[in-house]
PDB file of C-alpha atoms in Angstrom:
ATOM      1  CA  MET A   1       0.000   0.000   0.000  1.00  0.00           C
ATOM      2  CA  THR A   2       1.369   3.404  -1.020  1.00  0.00           C
ATOM      3  CA  ASN A   3       2.028   5.797   1.843  1.00  0.00           C
ATOM      4  CA  TYR A   4       0.675   9.130   0.609  1.00  0.00           C
ATOM      5  CA  CYS A   5       2.005  12.372   2.078  1.00  0.00           C
ATOM      6  CA  VAL A   6      -0.512  14.415   0.076  1.00  0.00           C
ATOM      7  CA  SER A   7      -3.931  13.385  -1.198  1.00  0.00           C
ATOM      8  CA  ALA A   8      -6.374  15.758  -2.887  1.00  0.00           C
ATOM      9  CA  THR A   9      -9.901  14.886  -4.030  1.00  0.00           C
ATOM     10  CA  GLY A  10     -12.299  17.155  -5.943  1.00  0.00           C
ATOM     11  CA  VAL A  11     -10.517  20.411  -5.085  1.00  0.00           C
ATOM     12  CA  ARG A  12     -12.301  23.531  -6.348  1.00  0.00           C
ATOM     13  CA  LYS A  13     -11.375  27.189  -6.123  1.00  0.00           C
ATOM     14  CA  ALA A  14     -12.912  30.259  -7.751  1.00  0.00           C
ATOM     15  CA  PHE A  15     -12.002  33.931  -7.567  1.00  0.00           C
ATOM     16  CA  GLY A  16     -15.271  35.686  -8.280  1.00  0.00           C
ATOM     17  CA  ASP A  17     -16.595  34.266 -11.560  1.00  0.00           C
ATOM     18  CA  ASN A  18     -13.222  32.786 -12.485  1.00  0.00           C
ATOM     19  CA  ASN A  19     -13.149  29.043 -11.742  1.00  0.00           C
ATOM     20  CA  VAL A  20      -9.434  28.369 -11.306  1.00  0.00           C
ATOM     21  CA  LEU A  21      -9.569  24.789  -9.985  1.00  0.00           C
ATOM     22  CA  ASN A  22     -12.310  22.523 -11.307  1.00  0.00           C
ATOM     23  CA  GLY A  23     -12.359  19.345  -9.225  1.00  0.00           C
ATOM     24  CA  VAL A  24      -8.645  18.481  -9.033  1.00  0.00           C
ATOM     25  CA  SER A  25      -7.589  15.098  -7.607  1.00  0.00           C
ATOM     26  CA  PHE A  26      -4.104  13.600  -7.200  1.00  0.00           C
ATOM     27  CA  GLU A  27      -1.764  11.930  -4.695  1.00  0.00           C
ATOM     28  CA  VAL A  28       1.883  12.425  -3.759  1.00  0.00           C
ATOM     29  CA  ALA A  29       3.744   9.469  -2.294  1.00  0.00           C
ATOM     30  CA  GLN A  30       5.916   9.909   0.794  1.00  0.00           C
ATOM     31  CA  GLY A  31       9.510  10.723  -0.168  1.00  0.00           C
ATOM     32  CA  SER A  32       8.687  11.486  -3.816  1.00  0.00           C
ATOM     33  CA  ALA A  33       9.015  14.545  -6.045  1.00  0.00           C
ATOM     34  CA  THR A  34       5.990  15.762  -8.018  1.00  0.00           C
ATOM     35  CA  THR A  35       6.261  18.571 -10.545  1.00  0.00           C
ATOM     36  CA  ILE A  36       3.281  20.557 -11.837  1.00  0.00           C
ATOM     37  CA  ILE A  37       3.626  21.943 -15.350  1.00  0.00           C
ATOM     38  CA  GLY A  38       1.218  23.749 -17.646  1.00  0.00           C
ATOM     39  CA  PRO A  39       0.467  27.047 -19.347  1.00  0.00           C
ATOM     40  CA  SER A  40       0.113  30.311 -17.445  1.00  0.00           C
ATOM     41  CA  GLY A  41      -3.347  30.634 -15.929  1.00  0.00           C
ATOM     42  CA  SER A  42      -3.912  26.873 -15.808  1.00  0.00           C
ATOM     43  CA  GLY A  43      -4.249  26.765 -12.003  1.00  0.00           C
ATOM     44  CA  LYS A  44      -0.761  25.478 -11.066  1.00  0.00           C
ATOM     45  CA  THR A  45       0.067  28.064  -8.425  1.00  0.00           C
ATOM     46  CA  THR A  46      -3.474  28.129  -6.993  1.00  0.00           C
ATOM     47  CA  LEU A  47      -3.317  24.345  -6.611  1.00  0.00           C
ATOM     48  CA  LEU A  48       0.010  24.605  -4.790  1.00  0.00           C
ATOM     49  CA  ARG A  49      -1.293  27.396  -2.551  1.00  0.00           C
ATOM     50  CA  ALA A  50      -4.352  25.271  -1.725  1.00  0.00           C
ATOM     51  CA  LEU A  51      -1.999  22.654  -0.264  1.00  0.00           C
ATOM     52  CA  ASN A  52      -0.867  25.258   2.282  1.00  0.00           C
ATOM     53  CA  ALA A  53      -4.245  27.062   2.504  1.00  0.00           C
ATOM     54  CA  LEU A  54      -2.625  30.292   1.348  1.00  0.00           C
ATOM     55  CA  ASP A  55      -5.613  30.087  -0.997  1.00  0.00           C
ATOM     56  CA  VAL A  56      -8.335  28.271   0.965  1.00  0.00           C
ATOM     57  CA  PRO A  57     -10.257  25.924  -1.383  1.00  0.00           C
ATOM     58  CA  ASP A  58     -14.005  26.305  -1.822  1.00  0.00           C
ATOM     59  CA  ALA A  59     -14.559  22.543  -1.845  1.00  0.00           C
ATOM     60  CA  GLY A  60     -12.698  19.250  -1.848  1.00  0.00           C
ATOM     61  CA  VAL A  61     -10.839  17.086   0.640  1.00  0.00           C
ATOM     62  CA  ILE A  62      -7.082  17.495   1.071  1.00  0.00           C
ATOM     63  CA  GLN A  63      -4.817  15.500   3.345  1.00  0.00           C
ATOM     64  CA  VAL A  64      -1.307  16.864   3.925  1.00  0.00           C
ATOM     65  CA  GLY A  65       0.906  14.946   6.330  1.00  0.00           C
ATOM     66  CA  GLU A  66      -1.174  14.079   9.379  1.00  0.00           C
ATOM     67  CA  VAL A  67      -4.062  16.505   8.767  1.00  0.00           C
ATOM     68  CA  GLU A  68      -7.075  16.038   6.475  1.00  0.00           C
ATOM     69  CA  ILE A  69      -9.614  18.793   5.856  1.00  0.00           C
ATOM     70  CA  ASP A  70     -12.936  18.785   4.022  1.00  0.00           C
ATOM     71  CA  PHE A  71     -13.046  22.309   2.625  1.00  0.00           C
ATOM     72  CA  SER A  72     -16.723  22.097   1.696  1.00  0.00           C
ATOM     73  CA  LYS A  73     -17.428  22.584   5.438  1.00  0.00           C
ATOM     74  CA  PRO A  74     -16.419  25.432   7.763  1.00  0.00           C
ATOM     75  CA  VAL A  75     -12.849  24.936   9.027  1.00  0.00           C
ATOM     76  CA  ALA A  76     -11.799  25.971  12.531  1.00  0.00           C
ATOM     77  CA  LYS A  77      -8.778  28.292  12.782  1.00  0.00           C
ATOM     78  CA  ASP A  78      -6.752  25.885  14.925  1.00  0.00           C
ATOM     79  CA  GLU A  79      -7.381  23.078  12.421  1.00  0.00           C
ATOM     80  CA  LEU A  80      -6.255  25.357   9.581  1.00  0.00           C
ATOM     81  CA  ARG A  81      -3.124  26.178  11.595  1.00  0.00           C
ATOM     82  CA  ARG A  82      -2.364  22.465  12.051  1.00  0.00           C
ATOM     83  CA  TYR A  83      -2.907  21.920   8.324  1.00  0.00           C
ATOM     84  CA  ARG A  84      -0.559  24.760   7.341  1.00  0.00           C
ATOM     85  CA  ALA A  85       2.118  23.469   9.713  1.00  0.00           C
ATOM     86  CA  GLN A  86       2.413  20.257   7.680  1.00  0.00           C
ATOM     87  CA  SER A  87       4.108  22.028   4.750  1.00  0.00           C
ATOM     88  CA  GLY A  88       6.896  24.487   4.038  1.00  0.00           C
ATOM     89  CA  PHE A  89       6.447  27.000   1.204  1.00  0.00           C
ATOM     90  CA  VAL A  90       9.167  28.405  -1.066  1.00  0.00           C
ATOM     91  CA  PHE A  91       7.920  31.496  -2.907  1.00  0.00           C
ATOM     92  CA  GLN A  92       8.857  32.806  -6.363  1.00  0.00           C
ATOM     93  CA  SER A  93      10.373  35.969  -4.979  1.00  0.00           C
ATOM     94  CA  HIS A  94      12.114  34.805  -1.777  1.00  0.00           C
ATOM     95  CA  ASN A  95       9.857  36.750   0.660  1.00  0.00           C
ATOM     96  CA  LEU A  96      12.707  37.104   3.158  1.00  0.00           C
ATOM     97  CA  PHE A  97      12.552  39.605   6.019  1.00  0.00           C
ATOM     98  CA  PRO A  98      14.828  42.419   4.746  1.00  0.00           C
ATOM     99  CA  HIS A  99      15.668  43.691   8.248  1.00  0.00           C
ATOM    100  CA  LYS A 100      16.753  40.252   9.544  1.00  0.00           C
ATOM    101  CA  THR A 101      20.009  38.404   8.895  1.00  0.00           C
ATOM    102  CA  VAL A 102      20.102  35.157   6.953  1.00  0.00           C
ATOM    103  CA  LEU A 103      20.288  33.184  10.212  1.00  0.00           C
ATOM    104  CA  GLN A 104      17.403  35.147  11.747  1.00  0.00           C
ATOM    105  CA  ASN A 105      15.282  34.520   8.642  1.00  0.00           C
ATOM    106  CA  VAL A 106      15.813  30.768   8.946  1.00  0.00           C
ATOM    107  CA  THR A 107      15.229  30.603  12.726  1.00  0.00           C
ATOM    108  CA  GLU A 108      12.149  32.877  12.793  1.00  0.00           C
ATOM    109  CA  GLY A 109       9.620  30.096  12.117  1.00  0.00           C
ATOM    110  CA  PRO A 110      11.025  27.474  14.499  1.00  0.00           C
ATOM    111  CA  ILE A 111      11.464  29.970  17.371  1.00  0.00           C
ATOM    112  CA  VAL A 112       8.383  32.197  16.966  1.00  0.00           C
ATOM    113  CA  ALA A 113       5.793  29.903  15.364  1.00  0.00           C
ATOM    114  CA  GLN A 114       6.893  26.521  16.705  1.00  0.00           C
ATOM    115  CA  LYS A 115       8.243  27.733  20.083  1.00  0.00           C
ATOM    116  CA  ARG A 116      11.364  25.601  19.773  1.00  0.00           C
ATOM    117  CA  PRO A 117      14.414  26.371  21.982  1.00  0.00           C
ATOM    118  CA  LYS A 118      16.565  29.086  20.420  1.00  0.00           C
ATOM    119  CA  ASP A 119      19.874  27.247  20.721  1.00  0.00           C
ATOM    120  CA  GLN A 120      18.400  24.166  19.036  1.00  0.00           C
ATOM    121  CA  ALA A 121      16.833  26.252  16.245  1.00  0.00           C
ATOM    122  CA  VAL A 122      20.099  28.122  15.633  1.00  0.00           C
ATOM    123  CA  ALA A 123      22.165  24.905  15.487  1.00  0.00           C
ATOM    124  CA  GLU A 124      19.733  23.331  13.022  1.00  0.00           C
ATOM    125  CA  ALA A 125      19.585  26.524  10.932  1.00  0.00           C
ATOM    126  CA  ILE A 126      23.383  26.648  10.601  1.00  0.00           C
ATOM    127  CA  GLU A 127      23.319  23.001   9.478  1.00  0.00           C
ATOM    128  CA  LEU A 128      20.662  23.788   6.864  1.00  0.00           C
ATOM    129  CA  LEU A 129      22.549  26.847   5.607  1.00  0.00           C
ATOM    130  CA  ASP A 130      25.609  24.636   5.211  1.00  0.00           C
ATOM    131  CA  GLN A 131      23.458  22.164   3.275  1.00  0.00           C
ATOM    132  CA  VAL A 132      22.395  24.865   0.788  1.00  0.00           C
ATOM    133  CA  GLY A 133      25.954  26.231   0.561  1.00  0.00           C
ATOM    134  CA  LEU A 134      25.454  29.427   2.556  1.00  0.00           C
ATOM    135  CA  ALA A 135      26.912  28.782   6.020  1.00  0.00           C
ATOM    136  CA  GLU A 136      29.362  31.661   5.580  1.00  0.00           C
ATOM    137  CA  LYS A 137      26.508  34.081   4.800  1.00  0.00           C
ATOM    138  CA  GLN A 138      24.569  33.589   8.051  1.00  0.00           C
ATOM    139  CA  ASP A 139      25.238  37.111   9.383  1.00  0.00           C
ATOM    140  CA  GLN A 140      24.504  38.929   6.120  1.00  0.00           C
ATOM    141  CA  TYR A 141      21.230  40.577   5.149  1.00  0.00           C
ATOM    142  CA  PRO A 142      19.132  39.688   2.093  1.00  0.00           C
ATOM    143  CA  TYR A 143      20.204  42.803   0.149  1.00  0.00           C
ATOM    144  CA  GLN A 144      23.817  41.553   0.342  1.00  0.00           C
ATOM    145  CA  LEU A 145      22.924  38.307  -1.449  1.00  0.00           C
ATOM    146  CA  SER A 146      22.304  37.401  -5.076  1.00  0.00           C
ATOM    147  CA  GLY A 147      18.819  36.300  -6.113  1.00  0.00           C
ATOM    148  CA  GLY A 148      19.950  32.682  -6.192  1.00  0.00           C
ATOM    149  CA  GLN A 149      21.423  32.938  -2.701  1.00  0.00           C
ATOM    150  CA  GLN A 150      18.220  34.547  -1.406  1.00  0.00           C
ATOM    151  CA  GLN A 151      16.193  31.707  -2.879  1.00  0.00           C
ATOM    152  CA  ARG A 152      18.473  29.146  -1.219  1.00  0.00           C
ATOM    153  CA  VAL A 153      17.896  30.927   2.106  1.00  0.00           C
ATOM    154  CA  GLY A 154      14.157  30.629   1.371  1.00  0.00           C
ATOM    155  CA  ILE A 155      14.598  26.882   0.898  1.00  0.00           C
ATOM    156  CA  ALA A 156      16.542  26.566   4.182  1.00  0.00           C
ATOM    157  CA  ARG A 157      13.804  28.574   5.920  1.00  0.00           C
ATOM    158  CA  ALA A 158      11.128  26.168   4.653  1.00  0.00           C
ATOM    159  CA  LEU A 159      13.165  23.106   5.692  1.00  0.00           C
ATOM    160  CA  ALA A 160      13.755  24.565   9.180  1.00  0.00           C
ATOM    161  CA  LEU A 161      10.055  24.030   9.944  1.00  0.00           C
ATOM    162  CA  LYS A 162      10.574  20.261   9.483  1.00  0.00           C
ATOM    163  CA  PRO A 163       7.552  20.030   7.183  1.00  0.00           C
ATOM    164  CA  LYS A 164       6.055  16.803   5.863  1.00  0.00           C
ATOM    165  CA  VAL A 165       6.142  18.275   2.335  1.00  0.00           C
ATOM    166  CA  VAL A 166       7.998  21.211   0.765  1.00  0.00           C
ATOM    167  CA  LEU A 167       6.032  23.270  -1.780  1.00  0.00           C
ATOM    168  CA  PHE A 168       7.930  25.266  -4.432  1.00  0.00           C
ATOM    169  CA  ASP A 169       6.133  27.942  -6.458  1.00  0.00           C
ATOM    170  CA  GLU A 170       8.214  28.441  -9.620  1.00  0.00           C
ATOM    171  CA  PRO A 171      11.360  28.815  -7.497  1.00  0.00           C
ATOM    172  CA  THR A 172      13.568  29.958 -10.408  1.00  0.00           C
ATOM    173  CA  SER A 173      11.186  32.209 -12.352  1.00  0.00           C
ATOM    174  CA  ALA A 174      12.428  35.432 -10.731  1.00  0.00           C
ATOM    175  CA  LEU A 175      16.127  34.582 -11.185  1.00  0.00           C
ATOM    176  CA  ASP A 176      18.651  35.603 -13.808  1.00  0.00           C
ATOM    177  CA  PRO A 177      19.346  32.611 -16.086  1.00  0.00           C
ATOM    178  CA  GLU A 178      22.877  32.053 -14.732  1.00  0.00           C
ATOM    179  CA  LEU A 179      21.523  31.684 -11.167  1.00  0.00           C
ATOM    180  CA  VAL A 180      18.856  29.088 -11.996  1.00  0.00           C
ATOM    181  CA  GLY A 181      21.230  26.123 -11.855  1.00  0.00           C
ATOM    182  CA  GLU A 182      22.356  26.680  -8.263  1.00  0.00           C
ATOM    183  CA  VAL A 183      18.772  26.628  -6.989  1.00  0.00           C
ATOM    184  CA  LEU A 184      17.740  23.614  -9.060  1.00  0.00           C
ATOM    185  CA  SER A 185      20.827  21.769  -7.783  1.00  0.00           C
ATOM    186  CA  VAL A 186      19.708  22.276  -4.166  1.00  0.00           C
ATOM    187  CA  ILE A 187      16.190  21.026  -4.983  1.00  0.00           C
ATOM    188  CA  ARG A 188      17.644  18.023  -6.813  1.00  0.00           C
ATOM    189  CA  ASP A 189      19.677  17.163  -3.688  1.00  0.00           C
ATOM    190  CA  LEU A 190      16.535  17.352  -1.530  1.00  0.00           C
ATOM    191  CA  ALA A 191      14.794  14.884  -3.842  1.00  0.00           C
ATOM    192  CA  VAL A 192      17.744  12.490  -3.561  1.00  0.00           C
ATOM    193  CA  GLU A 193      17.654  12.825   0.243  1.00  0.00           C
ATOM    194  CA  GLY A 194      14.016  11.679   0.274  1.00  0.00           C
ATOM    195  CA  TRP A 195      12.155  14.903   1.074  1.00  0.00           C
ATOM    196  CA  THR A 196       8.590  14.984  -0.236  1.00  0.00           C
ATOM    197  CA  LEU A 197       8.455  17.790  -2.795  1.00  0.00           C
ATOM    198  CA  VAL A 198       5.732  19.414  -4.915  1.00  0.00           C
ATOM    199  CA  ILE A 199       7.200  21.851  -7.442  1.00  0.00           C
ATOM    200  CA  VAL A 200       5.447  24.211  -9.855  1.00  0.00           C
ATOM    201  CA  THR A 201       7.992  24.833 -12.602  1.00  0.00           C
ATOM    202  CA  HIS A 202       8.529  25.906 -16.209  1.00  0.00           C
ATOM    203  CA  GLU A 203      11.890  24.087 -16.248  1.00  0.00           C
ATOM    204  CA  ILE A 204      10.800  21.057 -18.264  1.00  0.00           C
ATOM    205  CA  GLN A 205      14.199  19.339 -18.411  1.00  0.00           C
ATOM    206  CA  PHE A 206      14.531  19.728 -14.648  1.00  0.00           C
ATOM    207  CA  ALA A 207      11.039  18.245 -14.218  1.00  0.00           C
ATOM    208  CA  ARG A 208      12.089  15.314 -16.393  1.00  0.00           C
ATOM    209  CA  GLN A 209      15.191  14.691 -14.283  1.00  0.00           C
ATOM    210  CA  VAL A 210      13.884  15.197 -10.746  1.00  0.00           C
ATOM    211  CA  SER A 211      10.265  13.995 -10.835  1.00  0.00           C
ATOM    212  CA  ASP A 212       8.728  10.749  -9.765  1.00  0.00           C
ATOM    213  CA  GLN A 213       5.420  12.150 -11.016  1.00  0.00           C
ATOM    214  CA  VAL A 214       4.487  14.962 -13.406  1.00  0.00           C
ATOM    215  CA  LEU A 215       1.070  16.659 -13.412  1.00  0.00           C
ATOM    216  CA  PHE A 216       0.057  18.646 -16.500  1.00  0.00           C
ATOM    217  CA  THR A 217      -2.657  21.199 -15.713  1.00  0.00           C
ATOM    218  CA  ASP A 218      -4.850  23.055 -18.173  1.00  0.00           C
ATOM    219  CA  GLN A 219      -7.980  25.152 -17.559  1.00  0.00           C
ATOM    220  CA  GLY A 220      -8.175  24.179 -13.897  1.00  0.00           C
ATOM    221  CA  VAL A 221      -7.945  20.408 -14.292  1.00  0.00           C
ATOM    222  CA  ILE A 222      -5.132  17.862 -14.317  1.00  0.00           C
ATOM    223  CA  LEU A 223      -5.214  16.792 -17.934  1.00  0.00           C
ATOM    224  CA  GLU A 224      -2.435  14.236 -17.648  1.00  0.00           C
ATOM    225  CA  LYS A 225      -0.348  12.686 -14.865  1.00  0.00           C
ATOM    226  CA  GLY A 226       2.291  10.009 -14.678  1.00  0.00           C
ATOM    227  CA  ALA A 227       6.011   9.362 -14.791  1.00  0.00           C
ATOM    228  CA  PRO A 228       8.184  11.910 -16.651  1.00  0.00           C
ATOM    229  CA  ALA A 229       8.888   9.380 -19.403  1.00  0.00           C
ATOM    230  CA  GLU A 230       5.146   9.260 -20.075  1.00  0.00           C
ATOM    231  CA  VAL A 231       3.913  12.833 -19.581  1.00  0.00           C
ATOM    232  CA  ILE A 232       6.987  14.621 -20.960  1.00  0.00           C
ATOM    233  CA  GLY A 233       8.503  11.876 -23.111  1.00  0.00           C
ATOM    234  CA  ASP A 234       5.361  10.422 -24.676  1.00  0.00           C
ATOM    235  CA  PRO A 235       2.249  12.456 -23.755  1.00  0.00           C
ATOM    236  CA  ARG A 236      -1.158  10.994 -24.524  1.00  0.00           C
ATOM    237  CA  GLU A 237      -3.035  14.303 -24.790  1.00  0.00           C
ATOM    238  CA  GLU A 238      -2.732  16.603 -27.796  1.00  0.00           C
ATOM    239  CA  ARG A 239      -2.892  19.647 -25.474  1.00  0.00           C
ATOM    240  CA  THR A 240       0.131  18.347 -23.520  1.00  0.00           C
ATOM    241  CA  ARG A 241       2.041  17.787 -26.763  1.00  0.00           C
ATOM    242  CA  GLN A 242       1.284  21.339 -27.960  1.00  0.00           C
ATOM    243  CA  PHE A 243       2.441  22.866 -24.677  1.00  0.00           C
ATOM    244  CA  LEU A 244       5.679  20.852 -24.545  1.00  0.00           C
ATOM    245  CA  ASP A 245       6.450  21.562 -28.188  1.00  0.00           C
ATOM    246  CA  ARG A 246       6.167  25.314 -27.576  1.00  0.00           C
ATOM    247  CA  ILE A 247       8.396  25.139 -24.483  1.00  0.00           C
ATOM    248  CA  LEU A 248      11.001  22.724 -25.792  1.00  0.00           C
ATOM    249  CA  ASN A 249      11.110  23.988 -29.397  1.00  0.00           C
ATOM    250  CA  PRO A 250      10.707  27.782 -29.229  1.00  0.00           C
ATOM    251  CA  LEU A 251      10.933  29.738 -32.485  1.00  0.00           C
TER     252      LEU A 251
END
C-alpha cells in the first residue's frame, strides 16, 4: 500500500466568476518529487497554494501529512493552523525579512511559530545553511545576497520548519538565467535525500530529471499525470504535446 504524504480529491477554487480549480484530484507518495507543469493561468500556483491554505479551497478534501480537511465545510482556525504546519512553502520571490540576517530569517519560524528552543533552532539553521551552501553568509542581510542565494535561504527557511512536504512555487522564475542552476541543484539534492516535494515549474528538463510524477494542468484540471517518461517523453493528450512543443522547441 502506497504511503501518501498528500492526497487531494475534488478540489475547487474560484475567484469571483473565475473558476481556477475545477475538481482536481491527485496523490503524492511519501519521499517522492511531483512537478506541476502547464500554461500560465492553468491553475498550477493556486493548486500549490491550496496545499498550504494560502488560498483556501471552496470545496474538496485534502490531506497533507497528518491533517485532512474537508473544505466544503467550515474549518476551525486551529485546524487550519495544524494543516498549514504540515508544509513548508518556497515562494517565487524569496519573501525574506529584509531587516533580519540570513540566520534570523531561517530561525524565525522554528522559534516564533513553533516555540522551539533558540539554541536548538540556531544549530539546526546553521546546518541547513551549510546544506544549501550558505553557512558563511549567516550574518549577512538579504540585500547583500544574489537572487539565487536569497532563494536558497528561502529553501533553508522552509526546511527549518521540518515540514512533511515542501512546496515550491516556480522557485527559479524570478532569477537571472545564470543563477537558476544553483537553486535547481539544491532542490535536486533534496529529492535524492528523500524529502517529499511538490514543485510548480517551467523548467521542463529539470522536471524530467527530478520527478517521480508529473502533473500537466490546463484550464483548472489535471489533464495528464504520470512518470516523466510518459507525460513529458510520450504524452497521450494533444494539449500536452502542444504545450511541450512550444516550451522545448521555441521559435
